[in-house]
Amino acid sequence: MEAQAKMFCYQCQETAKGTGCTLRGVCGKLPETSARMDLLLYATRGVAILNDLLRAAGAPQKDASHQIIDALFTTITNANFENNSLDGFIRRAFQMKRELIAKCHELGIKVPDVPEVTIEADPEDYEKLESVTGVLAETDPDKRGLKQLAIYGAKGAAAYARHAANLKYEDDDVYAYVEKVLKEVSREDISVDELVKLVLYMGEGGVKAMALLDKANTETYGNPEITKVNIGVRKNPGILISGHDLHDLEELLEQTAGTGVDVYTHSEMLPGQYYPFFKKYPHFAGNYGNAWWKQVDEFETFNGCFVFTSNCIVPPRKTATYTDRIYTLGVVDMPGTTHIEADAEGHHDFSAVIERAKKCPAPTEIEQGEIVGGFAHHQVLELAPKIIELIKSGKIRKFVVMAGCDGRFPSRNYYTEFAEALPKDCVILTAGCAKYRYNKLPLGDIEGVPRVLDAGQCNDSYSLVRIALALKDAFNVESVNDLPIVYNIAWYEQKAVIVLLALLYLGVQNIHTGPTLPAFFTPDILKVLQDNFNIATISTVEDDIKTLIG
Ligand code: SF4
Ligand code: SF3
């Protein structure tokens, strides 16, 4: 007999049975946490509805926008497993709604009488509200899938907007896209056609969010440049920093300077090594380990402390010895770890982490050697004359964009095998933690151009778009689809969703995605995407090489 559902979540690729987590998340999310996230998202839709009204009257509230992006970000896969923290987010959302309603009254704006705006609840009732706040509250599967697709895109864009805001780069336009999407998905009368448009509208907002973050990162820390990164270890104790936030990386490097503690990057923080600004810190050691999901093993051998600036944090095994050496920032939290709150100016005090790290043994070496990265748009465009010549002379046949996320399922071996099987005249363009499936393979180079060009984090997929647009001009073709560039994207969580929507918005066709299609793609949604964008799921390595490379 089928066990009774306690929750419903299908926002990531590893969702149970490929259809939805109903008893407990494959990621470790518990039903009580899922209920909190659903209520938080529901109340946040209310905040967005109100702020959208205020924006139309020329009075958007920045505090509300900040709260909205943080609420979306904290519900992203593998960011927050701590119910007390989520309770705080929910309380603040209720409070914000009250403040925005008062502001609307002050400006003579009529406040809509909809449950997203009016809802308030006590923690003991959160789970009982699932039928109203949960994913399944929308009963039409196509509308549900499209609404969630738009919300997942908003979560990805919100994450990027938060990293940009931490560097004091903000664009009210990006907030407006996110808030409009949250408002529209709350409309009961919205049609499937309108929802398809809304999803692409979110893609447009995603391009803006990634452009903003690119500007924030490169204007603050310089343009990423070709960099060899050591993957071995040094003799000092270390702090491993994970996630995507470069402002947090800067603060940690500043505060650890001269303490005898080295700083290593992990997973999506690896591209921090490519920015000129961070190279001045002699204690900025190499990159330790691989993609996020290997942390449950690799943290045992690192021996030091861990700082999480964003997803993906994984609940440690029961036997883990490192949990109390994890420190979380911003929207990340997990039971058993220490959360460091930012001060009013957004600064973190890492002294407790540093003192703890000093008492730890140095990391145990698990790998040796170097990896090469730093091929974001500025660097690649400096190499453009050479690349164009290699394409024209037939020495480079195709670029294969293999951006996105990694994940723990064995089906992900496909990406390693695909990289190995690619003809030697093909070059991989990558961004995101998907790269760990092939960035240590001896794939060689084509006349000095490495066959894996790592642009950076998942948000640096924007860099890949900039490269494609520059090549389009250089080859004088009408569309990016006429270039020798194909797309084989690996997805796992909602940042990959916004990257996909951004590519669709930009008109990129023939994208292969995998290792499985999203569970929220119903047959009808898939048909729309196939008819308009020729999107496909991965098949076998052999077949995909034939289809994509020819
Ligand atoms: Fe399941 Fe993914 Fe949702 Fe976690 S985030 S509960 S694994 S669908
Ligand atoms: Fe990876 Fe989580 Fe998505 Fe930024 S760290 S790409 S999965």
Coordinates of C-alpha atoms and ligand atoms in Angstrom, one line a residue:
M1 CA 0.0 0.0 0.0
E2 CA 1.3 3.5 -0.9
A3 CA 2.3 5.4 2.2
Q4 CA 0.3 8.7 2.7
A5 CA 2.0 11.8 1.4
K6 CA 3.3 14.1 4.1
M7 CA 4.7 16.8 1.8
F8 CA 5.1 17.4 -1.9
C9 CA 8.2 18.8 -3.6
Y10 CA 9.5 18.3 -7.1
Q11 CA 11.8 21.2 -7.5
C12 CA 15.0 19.4 -8.1
Q13 CA 16.3 16.7 -10.4
E14 CA 16.8 14.1 -7.7
T15 CA 13.2 14.2 -6.7
A16 CA 11.9 10.8 -5.4
K17 CA 10.9 8.3 -8.1
G18 CA 11.2 11.1 -10.7
T19 CA 7.8 12.4 -9.7
G20 CA 8.0 14.2 -6.3
C21 CA 9.2 13.8 -2.7
T22 CA 6.2 12.9 -0.6
L23 CA 7.5 11.5 2.7
R24 CA 10.9 13.1 3.1
G25 CA 13.2 14.8 0.6
V26 CA 15.9 12.8 -1.1
C27 CA 17.9 15.9 -0.1
G28 CA 17.1 15.3 3.6
K29 CA 14.3 17.9 3.8
L30 CA 11.7 16.9 6.4
P31 CA 7.9 17.4 6.0
E32 CA 7.8 20.0 8.7
T33 CA 10.6 21.9 6.9
S34 CA 8.8 21.6 3.6
A35 CA 5.5 22.9 5.1
R36 CA 7.4 26.0 6.4
M37 CA 9.0 26.6 3.0
D38 CA 5.6 26.3 1.3
L39 CA 4.0 28.8 3.8
L40 CA 7.0 31.1 3.4
L41 CA 6.7 31.1 -0.3
Y42 CA 2.9 31.7 -0.1
A43 CA 3.3 34.6 2.3
T44 CA 6.1 36.0 0.1
R45 CA 3.8 36.0 -2.8
G46 CA 1.6 38.3 -0.7
V47 CA 4.6 40.6 -0.1
A48 CA 5.3 40.6 -3.8
I49 CA 1.6 41.4 -4.7
L50 CA 1.7 44.4 -2.4
N51 CA 5.1 45.6 -3.5
D52 CA 4.1 45.3 -7.1
L53 CA 1.2 47.6 -6.4
L54 CA 3.4 50.0 -4.6
R55 CA 5.9 49.9 -7.6
A56 CA 3.0 50.8 -9.9
A57 CA 2.5 53.9 -7.7
G58 CA 6.2 54.7 -7.8
A59 CA 6.8 53.6 -4.2
P60 CA 8.4 50.1 -4.2
Q61 CA 9.9 49.2 -0.9
K62 CA 13.5 48.0 -1.1
D63 CA 13.3 46.2 2.2
A64 CA 10.4 44.2 0.8
S65 CA 12.4 43.3 -2.3
H66 CA 15.3 42.2 -0.2
Q67 CA 13.0 40.0 1.9
I68 CA 11.4 38.5 -1.2
I69 CA 14.7 37.5 -2.8
D70 CA 16.0 36.1 0.5
A71 CA 12.8 34.1 1.1
L72 CA 13.1 32.6 -2.4
F73 CA 16.8 31.9 -2.0
T74 CA 16.4 30.2 1.3
T75 CA 13.9 27.7 -0.1
I76 CA 16.2 26.7 -3.0
T77 CA 17.4 23.1 -2.8
N78 CA 20.1 22.5 -0.2
A79 CA 20.2 25.9 1.4
N80 CA 18.2 25.8 4.6
F81 CA 17.3 22.8 6.7
E82 CA 16.7 24.7 10.0
N83 CA 13.1 25.2 11.1
N84 CA 13.8 27.9 13.6
S85 CA 15.5 30.0 10.8
L86 CA 12.5 29.4 8.5
D87 CA 10.1 30.5 11.3
G88 CA 12.0 33.7 11.5
F89 CA 11.6 34.3 7.7
I90 CA 7.9 33.5 8.0
R91 CA 7.4 36.0 10.9
R92 CA 9.3 38.7 9.0
A93 CA 7.1 38.1 5.9
F94 CA 3.9 38.5 8.0
Q95 CA 5.3 41.7 9.5
M96 CA 6.4 43.0 6.1
K97 CA 2.9 42.4 4.8
R98 CA 1.4 44.5 7.6
E99 CA 3.8 47.3 6.9
L100 CA 3.1 47.2 3.1
I101 CA -0.6 47.2 3.7
A102 CA -0.2 50.3 5.9
K103 CA 1.8 51.9 3.2
C104 CA -0.8 51.1 0.6
H105 CA -3.5 52.6 2.8
E106 CA -1.4 55.7 3.2
L107 CA -1.1 56.1 -0.5
G108 CA -4.8 55.4 -1.2
I109 CA -4.0 52.0 -2.9
K110 CA -6.7 49.4 -2.7
V111 CA -5.4 46.2 -1.1
P112 CA -6.6 43.0 -2.8
D113 CA -8.5 40.6 -0.5
V114 CA -6.6 37.5 -1.5
P115 CA -5.3 34.8 0.9
E116 CA -1.6 35.3 -0.1
V117 CA -2.0 38.8 1.3
T118 CA -4.2 38.1 4.3
I119 CA -2.7 34.8 5.5
E120 CA -1.1 34.6 9.0
A121 CA -0.6 31.5 11.1
D122 CA 1.1 30.0 14.2
P123 CA 3.9 27.4 13.8
E124 CA 1.7 24.5 15.1
D125 CA -0.7 25.1 12.1
Y126 CA 1.9 25.3 9.4
E127 CA 1.6 21.7 8.3
K128 CA -2.2 21.9 8.3
L129 CA -2.1 24.7 5.8
E130 CA -0.4 22.6 3.1
S131 CA -3.6 22.2 1.1
V132 CA -3.7 26.0 0.7
T133 CA 0.0 26.8 0.5
G134 CA 1.5 23.6 -1.0
V135 CA 2.5 22.9 -4.6
L136 CA -0.6 20.6 -5.1
A137 CA -3.0 23.4 -4.2
E138 CA -3.0 24.1 -7.9
T139 CA -5.0 21.1 -9.2
D140 CA -4.4 21.5 -13.0
P141 CA -1.1 19.7 -13.6
D142 CA -0.1 21.9 -16.6
K143 CA -0.8 25.1 -14.7
R144 CA 0.9 23.7 -11.6
G145 CA 4.0 22.7 -13.6
L146 CA 4.2 26.1 -15.4
K147 CA 3.6 28.1 -12.2
Q148 CA 6.3 26.1 -10.4
L149 CA 8.7 26.5 -13.4
A150 CA 8.2 30.3 -13.1
I151 CA 8.7 30.2 -9.3
Y152 CA 11.8 28.0 -9.6
G153 CA 13.2 30.5 -12.2
A154 CA 12.5 33.3 -9.7
K155 CA 14.4 31.4 -7.0
G156 CA 17.5 31.2 -9.2
A157 CA 17.3 34.8 -10.3
A158 CA 16.7 35.8 -6.6
A159 CA 19.9 34.0 -5.6
Y160 CA 21.9 35.9 -8.2
A161 CA 20.3 39.2 -7.2
R162 CA 21.3 38.6 -3.5
H163 CA 25.0 37.9 -4.4
A164 CA 25.0 41.2 -6.5
A165 CA 23.2 43.1 -3.7
N166 CA 25.9 41.9 -1.2
L167 CA 28.4 43.8 -3.4
K168 CA 26.0 46.8 -3.4
Y169 CA 24.9 46.3 -7.0
E170 CA 21.1 46.4 -7.3
D171 CA 18.7 46.9 -10.1
D172 CA 15.0 47.5 -9.2
D173 CA 14.1 46.0 -12.6
V174 CA 15.4 42.5 -11.5
Y175 CA 13.2 42.8 -8.3
A176 CA 10.3 43.9 -10.5
Y177 CA 10.6 40.8 -12.7
V178 CA 10.6 38.5 -9.7
E179 CA 7.7 40.2 -7.9
K180 CA 5.6 40.3 -11.1
V181 CA 6.1 36.6 -11.5
L182 CA 5.1 35.9 -7.9
K183 CA 2.1 38.1 -8.4
E184 CA 1.0 36.4 -11.7
V185 CA 1.3 32.8 -10.4
S186 CA -1.1 33.8 -7.7
R187 CA -3.8 34.6 -10.2
E188 CA -6.5 31.8 -10.2
D189 CA -7.7 32.8 -13.7
I190 CA -4.2 32.8 -15.4
S191 CA -4.3 30.7 -18.6
V192 CA -1.7 28.1 -19.8
D193 CA -0.8 30.5 -22.6
E194 CA -0.2 33.4 -20.2
L195 CA 1.9 31.1 -18.0
V196 CA 4.1 30.1 -21.0
K197 CA 4.7 33.8 -21.6
L198 CA 5.4 34.3 -17.9
V199 CA 8.0 31.6 -17.9
L200 CA 9.9 33.4 -20.7
Y201 CA 9.4 36.7 -19.0
M202 CA 11.2 35.2 -16.0
G203 CA 13.9 34.1 -18.4
E204 CA 14.3 37.7 -19.5
G205 CA 14.6 38.7 -15.8
G206 CA 17.2 35.9 -15.4
V207 CA 19.4 37.4 -18.1
K208 CA 19.2 40.8 -16.3
A209 CA 20.1 39.2 -13.0
M210 CA 23.1 37.4 -14.4
A211 CA 24.3 40.5 -16.2
L212 CA 24.0 42.4 -12.9
L213 CA 25.9 39.8 -11.0
D214 CA 28.6 39.6 -13.7
K215 CA 29.0 43.4 -13.5
A216 CA 29.1 43.3 -9.7
N217 CA 31.7 40.5 -9.6
T218 CA 34.0 41.8 -12.4
E219 CA 33.8 45.5 -11.4
T220 CA 34.6 44.6 -7.8
Y221 CA 37.2 41.9 -8.3
G222 CA 38.4 42.3 -11.9
N223 CA 37.9 40.0 -14.9
P224 CA 38.6 36.3 -14.4
E225 CA 41.8 35.3 -16.1
I226 CA 43.4 32.0 -17.0
T227 CA 44.5 30.5 -13.7
K228 CA 46.1 27.2 -12.7
V229 CA 44.5 26.1 -9.4
N230 CA 46.4 23.7 -7.0
I231 CA 44.2 20.8 -5.9
G232 CA 46.7 19.5 -3.3
V233 CA 47.1 20.8 0.3
R234 CA 49.5 22.9 2.4
K235 CA 50.7 22.3 5.9
N236 CA 48.6 24.9 7.8
P237 CA 45.1 24.3 9.2
G238 CA 42.4 25.4 6.8
I239 CA 39.0 26.9 6.3
L240 CA 37.0 25.6 3.4
I241 CA 34.6 28.1 1.8
S242 CA 31.7 26.9 -0.3
G243 CA 28.8 28.4 -2.1
H244 CA 28.8 31.3 -4.6
D245 CA 29.2 34.6 -2.7
L246 CA 32.4 36.4 -3.5
H247 CA 31.9 39.2 -1.0
D248 CA 31.9 36.6 1.8
L249 CA 35.1 35.1 0.3
E250 CA 36.8 38.6 0.4
E251 CA 35.8 39.1 4.0
L252 CA 37.1 35.6 5.0
L253 CA 40.4 36.2 3.2
E254 CA 40.8 39.6 4.8
Q255 CA 40.2 38.3 8.3
T256 CA 42.3 35.2 8.0
A257 CA 45.3 37.1 6.7
G258 CA 48.3 36.6 9.0
T259 CA 46.5 34.1 11.3
G260 CA 48.3 31.0 10.1
V261 CA 45.1 29.6 8.7
D262 CA 44.8 28.9 5.0
V263 CA 41.6 29.3 3.0
Y264 CA 40.6 26.7 0.4
T265 CA 37.7 26.9 -2.1
H266 CA 35.2 24.1 -2.5
S267 CA 32.6 23.3 -5.2
E268 CA 31.1 26.5 -6.7
M269 CA 33.6 28.7 -4.9
L270 CA 36.5 27.4 -7.1
P271 CA 36.0 30.2 -9.7
G272 CA 36.9 32.7 -6.9
Q273 CA 40.5 31.6 -7.7
Y274 CA 40.2 33.1 -11.2
Y275 CA 39.6 36.7 -10.1
P276 CA 42.8 38.9 -10.0
F277 CA 41.7 40.6 -6.7
F278 CA 42.0 37.4 -4.6
K279 CA 45.4 36.5 -5.9
K280 CA 47.1 39.0 -3.5
Y281 CA 46.3 36.8 -0.5
P282 CA 49.3 34.4 0.1
H283 CA 47.1 32.2 2.3
F284 CA 44.5 31.6 -0.4
A285 CA 45.4 28.0 -1.0
G286 CA 43.9 25.8 -3.7
N287 CA 40.7 24.1 -4.3
Y288 CA 39.8 21.1 -2.1
G289 CA 37.5 18.3 -3.3
N290 CA 34.8 18.2 -5.9
A291 CA 31.1 19.0 -6.4
W292 CA 28.8 19.7 -3.4
W293 CA 27.5 16.1 -3.0
K294 CA 30.9 14.7 -2.2
Q295 CA 31.2 16.9 0.9
V296 CA 30.0 14.1 3.2
D297 CA 33.2 12.3 2.5
E298 CA 35.6 15.1 1.7
F299 CA 34.8 17.2 4.8
E300 CA 35.9 14.2 7.0
T301 CA 39.4 14.5 5.5
F302 CA 39.6 18.3 5.3
N303 CA 40.0 18.3 9.1
G304 CA 39.3 22.1 9.5
C305 CA 36.3 24.4 9.4
F306 CA 33.7 25.1 6.8
V307 CA 31.9 28.3 5.7
F308 CA 28.8 28.0 3.6
T309 CA 27.8 31.2 1.8
S310 CA 25.0 29.6 -0.3
N311 CA 23.7 26.2 -1.4
C312 CA 24.6 23.3 -1.6
I313 CA 24.9 22.1 2.0
V314 CA 24.2 18.5 2.6
P315 CA 22.9 17.1 6.0
P316 CA 25.9 15.2 7.4
R317 CA 25.7 11.4 8.0
K318 CA 24.9 10.3 11.6
T319 CA 28.5 9.3 12.1
A320 CA 29.9 12.6 10.8
T321 CA 32.6 14.2 12.9
Y322 CA 32.6 17.7 11.3
T323 CA 29.1 19.1 11.8
D324 CA 30.0 21.4 14.6
R325 CA 32.8 22.9 12.5
I326 CA 30.3 24.1 9.9
Y327 CA 29.5 27.8 9.9
T328 CA 26.6 29.1 7.8
L329 CA 25.9 32.6 6.4
G330 CA 22.9 34.4 4.9
V331 CA 20.1 32.2 3.8
V332 CA 22.0 28.9 4.6
D333 CA 21.3 27.1 7.9
M334 CA 21.3 23.6 9.2
P335 CA 20.7 22.1 12.6
G336 CA 24.0 21.4 14.5
T337 CA 25.9 24.2 12.7
T338 CA 26.7 27.8 13.8
H339 CA 25.0 30.6 11.9
I340 CA 27.0 33.8 11.7
E341 CA 24.6 36.8 11.4
A342 CA 25.8 39.8 9.3
D343 CA 25.9 43.2 11.0
A344 CA 23.8 46.1 9.8
E345 CA 26.3 46.8 7.0
G346 CA 26.4 43.2 5.8
H347 CA 29.7 42.3 7.4
H348 CA 30.5 38.9 9.0
D349 CA 32.8 38.4 12.0
F350 CA 34.7 35.2 11.3
S351 CA 36.8 35.3 14.5
A352 CA 35.1 32.2 16.1
V353 CA 35.7 30.2 12.9
I354 CA 39.3 31.3 12.7
E355 CA 40.0 30.4 16.4
R356 CA 38.4 27.0 15.9
A357 CA 40.3 26.4 12.7
K358 CA 43.7 27.2 14.4
K359 CA 43.1 24.2 16.7
C360 CA 42.5 21.8 13.8
P361 CA 45.0 19.6 12.0
A362 CA 46.0 20.5 8.4
P363 CA 43.9 19.0 5.6
T364 CA 44.7 15.4 4.5
E365 CA 45.6 15.4 0.8
I366 CA 43.1 13.6 -1.4
E367 CA 44.4 14.8 -4.8
Q368 CA 47.4 16.4 -6.3
G369 CA 48.0 18.5 -9.4
E370 CA 46.4 21.5 -11.0
I371 CA 43.2 22.4 -12.8
V372 CA 42.9 25.3 -15.2
G373 CA 40.0 27.8 -15.4
G374 CA 39.2 31.5 -15.8
F375 CA 37.6 31.4 -19.3
A376 CA 34.9 34.0 -18.7
H377 CA 33.8 36.3 -21.5
H378 CA 36.6 38.9 -21.2
Q379 CA 39.3 36.3 -21.2
V380 CA 37.8 34.2 -24.1
L381 CA 37.2 37.4 -26.1
E382 CA 40.9 38.2 -25.8
L383 CA 41.6 34.8 -27.3
A384 CA 38.9 35.4 -30.0
P385 CA 41.2 35.9 -33.0
K386 CA 42.9 32.6 -32.3
I387 CA 39.6 30.8 -31.7
I388 CA 38.0 32.2 -34.8
E389 CA 41.0 31.1 -36.9
L390 CA 40.8 27.6 -35.4
I391 CA 37.1 27.4 -36.2
K392 CA 37.6 28.7 -39.8
S393 CA 40.5 26.3 -40.4
G394 CA 38.3 23.4 -39.1
K395 CA 40.6 22.6 -36.2
I396 CA 37.7 23.4 -33.8
R397 CA 34.5 21.7 -35.1
K398 CA 32.1 22.5 -32.3
F399 CA 31.8 24.1 -28.9
V400 CA 29.6 22.1 -26.5
V401 CA 28.1 24.1 -23.7
M402 CA 28.0 21.7 -20.7
A403 CA 27.0 24.1 -18.0
G404 CA 24.9 23.5 -15.0
C405 CA 24.8 21.4 -11.8
D406 CA 26.3 18.2 -10.7
G407 CA 24.3 15.7 -8.6
R408 CA 24.9 12.4 -6.8
F409 CA 23.0 10.0 -8.9
P410 CA 25.1 7.4 -10.9
S411 CA 23.2 8.5 -14.1
R412 CA 25.5 11.6 -14.0
N413 CA 28.4 9.4 -15.2
Y414 CA 26.9 10.2 -18.6
Y415 CA 28.6 13.6 -18.5
T416 CA 32.0 12.1 -17.8
E417 CA 31.5 9.6 -20.6
F418 CA 30.2 12.2 -23.0
A419 CA 33.2 14.4 -22.3
E420 CA 35.6 11.5 -22.9
A421 CA 33.8 10.4 -26.1
L422 CA 33.6 13.8 -27.7
P423 CA 35.7 14.0 -30.9
K424 CA 39.1 15.7 -30.3
D425 CA 38.2 18.7 -32.4
C426 CA 35.4 19.7 -30.0
V427 CA 35.7 22.1 -27.0
I428 CA 33.6 22.1 -23.9
L429 CA 32.4 25.4 -22.5
T430 CA 31.4 25.0 -18.9
A431 CA 30.1 26.9 -15.9
G432 CA 28.6 25.6 -12.6
C433 CA 29.5 22.6 -10.6
A434 CA 28.7 20.2 -13.5
K435 CA 32.3 20.8 -14.5
Y436 CA 33.6 18.4 -11.8
R437 CA 32.4 15.5 -13.9
Y438 CA 35.2 16.2 -16.4
N439 CA 37.5 19.0 -15.4
K440 CA 40.2 16.7 -14.1
L441 CA 40.2 14.4 -17.2
P442 CA 43.3 14.6 -19.5
L443 CA 41.3 16.0 -22.4
G444 CA 44.3 18.0 -23.8
D445 CA 44.1 21.2 -25.9
I446 CA 43.7 22.4 -29.5
E447 CA 46.8 24.4 -30.4
G448 CA 47.0 25.7 -26.8
V449 CA 43.2 26.2 -26.3
P450 CA 42.2 23.8 -23.5
R451 CA 39.4 21.4 -24.5
V452 CA 37.5 22.4 -21.3
L453 CA 37.0 26.1 -20.9
D454 CA 35.6 26.9 -17.5
A455 CA 33.8 30.2 -17.3
G456 CA 33.1 30.0 -13.6
Q457 CA 30.0 29.5 -11.5
C458 CA 26.5 28.6 -12.7
N459 CA 25.7 32.3 -13.0
D460 CA 28.6 32.7 -15.3
S461 CA 26.6 30.9 -17.9
Y462 CA 25.9 34.5 -18.8
S463 CA 29.5 34.6 -19.9
L464 CA 28.9 31.8 -22.3
V465 CA 26.0 33.7 -23.8
R466 CA 28.3 36.8 -24.2
I467 CA 30.8 34.6 -25.9
A468 CA 28.1 33.2 -28.3
L469 CA 26.9 36.7 -29.1
A470 CA 30.4 37.8 -29.9
L471 CA 31.0 34.8 -32.2
K472 CA 27.6 35.6 -33.9
D473 CA 29.0 39.0 -34.8
A474 CA 32.4 37.7 -35.8
F475 CA 30.8 35.1 -38.1
N476 CA 28.1 37.5 -39.3
V477 CA 25.3 35.0 -38.8
E478 CA 21.7 35.8 -38.1
S479 CA 21.2 33.8 -35.0
V480 CA 23.2 32.1 -32.2
N481 CA 21.6 28.9 -33.5
D482 CA 23.7 29.2 -36.7
L483 CA 27.0 29.0 -34.8
P484 CA 28.9 25.8 -34.2
I485 CA 27.8 25.7 -30.6
V486 CA 25.5 23.0 -29.1
Y487 CA 24.0 22.8 -25.6
N488 CA 24.0 19.8 -23.3
I489 CA 23.0 21.2 -20.0
A490 CA 23.0 19.3 -16.7
W491 CA 20.4 20.5 -14.2
Y492 CA 19.9 19.8 -10.5
E493 CA 18.4 22.8 -8.7
Q494 CA 16.7 26.1 -9.4
K495 CA 19.7 28.1 -10.5
A496 CA 20.0 25.7 -13.5
V497 CA 16.3 26.4 -14.1
I498 CA 16.9 30.1 -14.5
V499 CA 19.9 29.5 -16.7
L500 CA 17.7 27.3 -18.9
L501 CA 14.9 29.9 -19.0
A502 CA 17.4 32.6 -19.9
L503 CA 18.7 30.6 -22.8
L504 CA 15.2 29.9 -24.0
Y505 CA 14.4 33.6 -23.7
L506 CA 17.4 34.4 -25.8
G507 CA 16.1 32.0 -28.5
V508 CA 18.6 29.2 -28.1
Q509 CA 17.3 26.1 -29.7
N510 CA 18.0 22.3 -29.6
I511 CA 19.1 22.3 -25.9
H512 CA 19.6 18.8 -24.5
T513 CA 19.0 18.7 -20.8
G514 CA 19.5 15.9 -18.3
P515 CA 20.1 13.5 -16.8
T516 CA 16.3 13.5 -16.6
L517 CA 13.7 16.0 -17.6
P518 CA 12.1 18.0 -14.7
A519 CA 9.1 16.3 -13.0
F520 CA 7.1 19.5 -13.4
F521 CA 7.2 19.2 -17.2
T522 CA 3.9 17.5 -18.0
P523 CA 3.5 16.0 -21.5
D524 CA 1.8 19.2 -22.6
I525 CA 4.4 21.5 -21.2
L526 CA 7.1 19.4 -22.9
K527 CA 5.3 19.5 -26.2
V528 CA 5.2 23.4 -26.1
L529 CA 9.0 23.4 -25.3
Q530 CA 9.7 20.9 -28.1
D531 CA 7.5 22.7 -30.6
N532 CA 9.0 26.1 -29.9
F533 CA 12.6 25.3 -28.8
N534 CA 13.2 21.7 -29.9
I535 CA 14.3 21.0 -26.3
A536 CA 15.2 17.3 -25.7
T537 CA 16.4 15.0 -22.9
I538 CA 19.7 13.2 -23.0
S539 CA 19.8 9.8 -24.5
T540 CA 22.9 7.6 -24.8
V541 CA 26.3 9.1 -25.2
E542 CA 26.7 7.6 -28.6
D543 CA 23.3 8.9 -29.9
D544 CA 23.8 12.3 -28.4
I545 CA 27.2 12.7 -30.0
K546 CA 25.7 11.8 -33.3
T547 CA 22.8 14.3 -32.8
L548 CA 24.8 17.2 -31.4
I549 CA 28.1 16.8 -33.2
G550 CA 27.1 14.9 -36.4
Ligands
SF4_1 FE1 13.0 16.3 -3.1 FE2 14.6 17.9 -4.4 FE3 12.5 18.8 -3.1 FE4 14.6 17.9 -1.8 S1 14.5 19.7 -3.1 S2 12.5 17.5 -1.3 S3 15.2 16.1 -3.1 S4 12.4 17.5 -4.9
SF3_2 FE1 26.0 23.4 -8.0 FE2 24.4 23.3 -5.8 FE3 23.6 23.9 -8.9 FE4 25.8 26.8 -8.9 S1 26.4 24.1 -5.9 S2 25.4 24.9 -9.6 S3 24.1 22.3 -7.7

